[in-house]
Amino acid sequence: MRDRLIRLIYERAFKYSEEPIFKLVSGRMSNYYFNCKMVTLNPEGMYLIGNIVFDMIKDMKVKGIGGLTLGADPIADAVAYTSYLKEKPIEAFVVRKSAKSHGTMQWIEGDVKAGDGIVIVDDVITTGKSTIEAITRAKEAGLEIVKVIALVDRQEGGYENIAEALKDIKADYKLIESVVTRDDVMALYKSK
């Protein structure tokens, strides 16, 4: 499944140019770009992601999975759906980019509460900024972060930044993990 997911990301989400023409969220220019929504919103992509990520967390004590909207949403939904089919339901949740302006004025939407074990997901990690924002909101809500998973790690320092944001959490397993790395996709690109 992972090999097929790498190929799908390469075919649908990956763009490359000899010149740095892609502007990243950080404002920096890059010669490659991942638009993972082309995979996370694709039926086959959802199937693969749901199964792969579920297998990564199925033996952990996890009540919910989510992250900063919009990148995390289809990943969390795919895993929640898969978890139900596999009779080990995990709730999907959403971390808003700004607090709800009415009603309960929450940052986090979904059936998770203080003390629940959760997994933070993101579609692409570059600097880790979006993931760190989700981690910060989850900590403020009293959620217990048991794992952080990126669909694609661009291998540009994001892991180290996320590790710094998680330094107060003691864990006896690898807390941060990616499904696919830039190197995985570049190896496929170079073979073509």
XYZ file of C-alpha atoms in Angstrom:
192
model
C 0.000 0.000 0.000
C 2.778 2.434 0.863
C 4.489 1.906 -2.511
C 1.193 2.623 -4.289
C 0.694 5.747 -2.146
C 4.174 7.023 -3.065
C 3.351 6.514 -6.738
C -0.013 8.289 -6.331
C 1.667 11.233 -4.588
C 4.280 11.354 -7.347
C 1.649 11.206 -10.108
C -0.991 13.517 -8.624
C 0.561 15.779 -5.966
C 4.213 16.345 -6.864
C 5.478 19.177 -9.066
C 9.122 19.794 -9.901
C 11.024 22.540 -11.717
C 14.745 23.063 -12.233
C 14.178 26.659 -11.076
C 12.584 27.503 -7.702
C 9.153 28.679 -8.957
C 6.900 27.374 -6.161
C 6.123 29.748 -3.298
C 5.707 27.929 0.014
C 3.547 29.030 2.973
C 6.731 30.315 4.627
C 7.243 32.649 1.664
C 10.367 30.761 0.595
C 10.675 29.641 -3.031
C 11.252 25.973 -3.840
C 11.903 23.897 -6.939
C 9.370 21.269 -5.866
C 5.873 21.327 -4.441
C 3.427 18.837 -2.938
C -0.298 19.541 -3.351
C -1.444 16.604 -1.250
C -5.142 17.472 -1.535
C -4.905 15.843 -4.982
C -4.304 12.583 -3.091
C -6.078 13.066 0.263
C -9.343 13.950 -1.514
C -8.992 11.140 -4.066
C -10.932 7.885 -3.376
C -7.907 5.621 -3.782
C -5.754 8.055 -1.810
C -8.292 8.083 1.029
C -8.360 4.288 1.060
C -4.569 3.994 1.165
C -4.072 6.779 3.724
C -6.866 5.508 5.957
C -5.407 2.015 6.071
C -1.735 2.982 6.345
C -2.225 5.558 9.104
C -4.700 3.354 10.971
C -2.119 0.552 10.977
C 0.439 3.000 12.416
C -1.780 3.827 15.427
C -4.151 0.880 15.906
C -2.300 -0.474 18.952
C -2.113 2.896 20.740
C -4.618 4.289 23.184
C -6.154 6.843 20.806
C -9.549 8.520 21.108
C -9.149 11.000 18.241
C -7.171 11.995 15.176
C -6.994 15.428 13.585
C -5.021 18.567 13.009
C -5.140 22.039 11.589
C -7.837 22.477 8.976
C -7.687 21.989 5.905
C -4.637 19.799 5.348
C -5.399 17.390 8.174
C -9.146 17.026 7.642
C -9.311 14.432 4.836
C -6.533 12.391 6.478
C -8.349 12.315 9.825
C -11.654 11.489 8.114
C -10.098 8.623 6.131
C -8.560 7.147 9.287
C -11.793 7.546 11.291
C -13.775 5.789 8.557
C -11.209 2.986 8.279
C -11.086 2.593 12.072
C -14.840 2.024 12.163
C -14.660 -0.600 9.419
C -11.914 -2.343 11.400
C -14.084 -2.229 14.550
C -11.748 0.030 16.496
C -13.382 3.467 16.103
C -11.262 6.610 16.379
C -12.958 10.017 16.313
C -11.928 12.635 13.747
C -11.520 16.204 15.006
C -10.650 19.561 13.480
C -8.397 22.300 14.837
C -9.687 25.636 13.581
C -7.376 28.367 12.279
C -9.254 30.813 14.504
C -11.622 30.261 17.390
C -15.291 29.905 16.567
C -16.765 33.414 16.824
C -20.112 32.317 18.274
C -21.629 29.653 20.490
C -18.926 27.875 22.486
C -16.084 29.727 20.696
C -13.980 26.567 20.490
C -10.700 26.011 18.682
C -11.309 22.262 18.372
C -14.383 20.608 16.870
C -15.131 16.934 17.441
C -15.832 14.452 20.205
C -12.551 14.752 22.093
C -12.015 16.190 25.563
C -9.257 16.919 28.066
C -7.325 13.772 28.933
C -8.094 11.955 25.661
C -5.164 10.476 23.742
C -4.964 11.942 20.250
C -2.901 11.812 17.081
C -2.044 15.050 15.281
C -1.830 14.700 11.489
C -0.801 17.011 8.682
C -0.559 16.565 4.929
C 2.877 18.159 4.401
C 5.546 19.176 6.896
C 8.110 21.759 5.823
C 8.851 24.003 8.816
C 6.218 22.290 10.958
C 4.346 25.560 11.626
C 0.820 24.206 10.961
C 1.492 21.051 12.927
C 2.890 23.069 15.844
C -0.214 25.273 15.807
C -2.395 22.153 16.067
C -0.185 20.789 18.866
C -0.460 24.082 20.768
C -4.277 24.132 20.528
C -4.495 20.461 21.510
C -2.296 21.040 24.566
C -4.398 24.087 25.550
C -7.506 21.867 25.375
C -5.843 19.315 27.683
C -5.557 16.621 25.024
C -2.761 14.058 25.355
C -0.688 13.855 22.174
C 0.441 10.268 21.637
C 1.675 10.580 18.035
C 2.289 13.124 15.287
C 2.079 11.880 11.694
C 2.814 13.713 8.463
C 1.644 12.315 5.168
C 4.710 13.873 3.480
C 7.851 15.158 5.193
C 9.765 17.588 2.969
C 12.835 16.906 5.177
C 13.558 20.605 5.717
C 13.726 20.901 9.499
C 10.059 20.507 10.350
C 10.632 17.409 12.474
C 13.177 19.209 14.630
C 10.807 22.169 15.121
C 7.948 19.834 16.039
C 10.193 17.915 18.450
C 10.976 21.208 20.178
C 7.228 21.925 20.507
C 6.780 18.464 22.056
C 9.782 18.536 24.401
C 7.516 18.615 27.478
C 5.976 15.259 26.490
C 7.797 12.152 27.635
C 7.320 9.190 25.321
C 8.912 5.760 25.046
C 8.210 5.413 21.329
C 8.954 7.475 18.263
C 6.461 10.310 18.638
C 6.867 11.931 15.215
C 6.603 9.879 12.048
C 5.929 10.372 8.351
C 4.249 8.088 5.854
C 6.279 9.340 2.872
C 9.400 11.500 2.620
C 10.662 13.843 -0.066
C 13.444 11.311 -0.682
C 10.869 8.578 -1.425
C 9.222 10.726 -4.095
C 12.504 12.061 -5.483
C 13.787 8.498 -5.897
C 10.748 7.759 -8.068
C 11.225 11.054 -9.965
C 14.906 10.250 -10.679
C 14.006 6.744 -11.887
C 11.732 8.193 -14.600
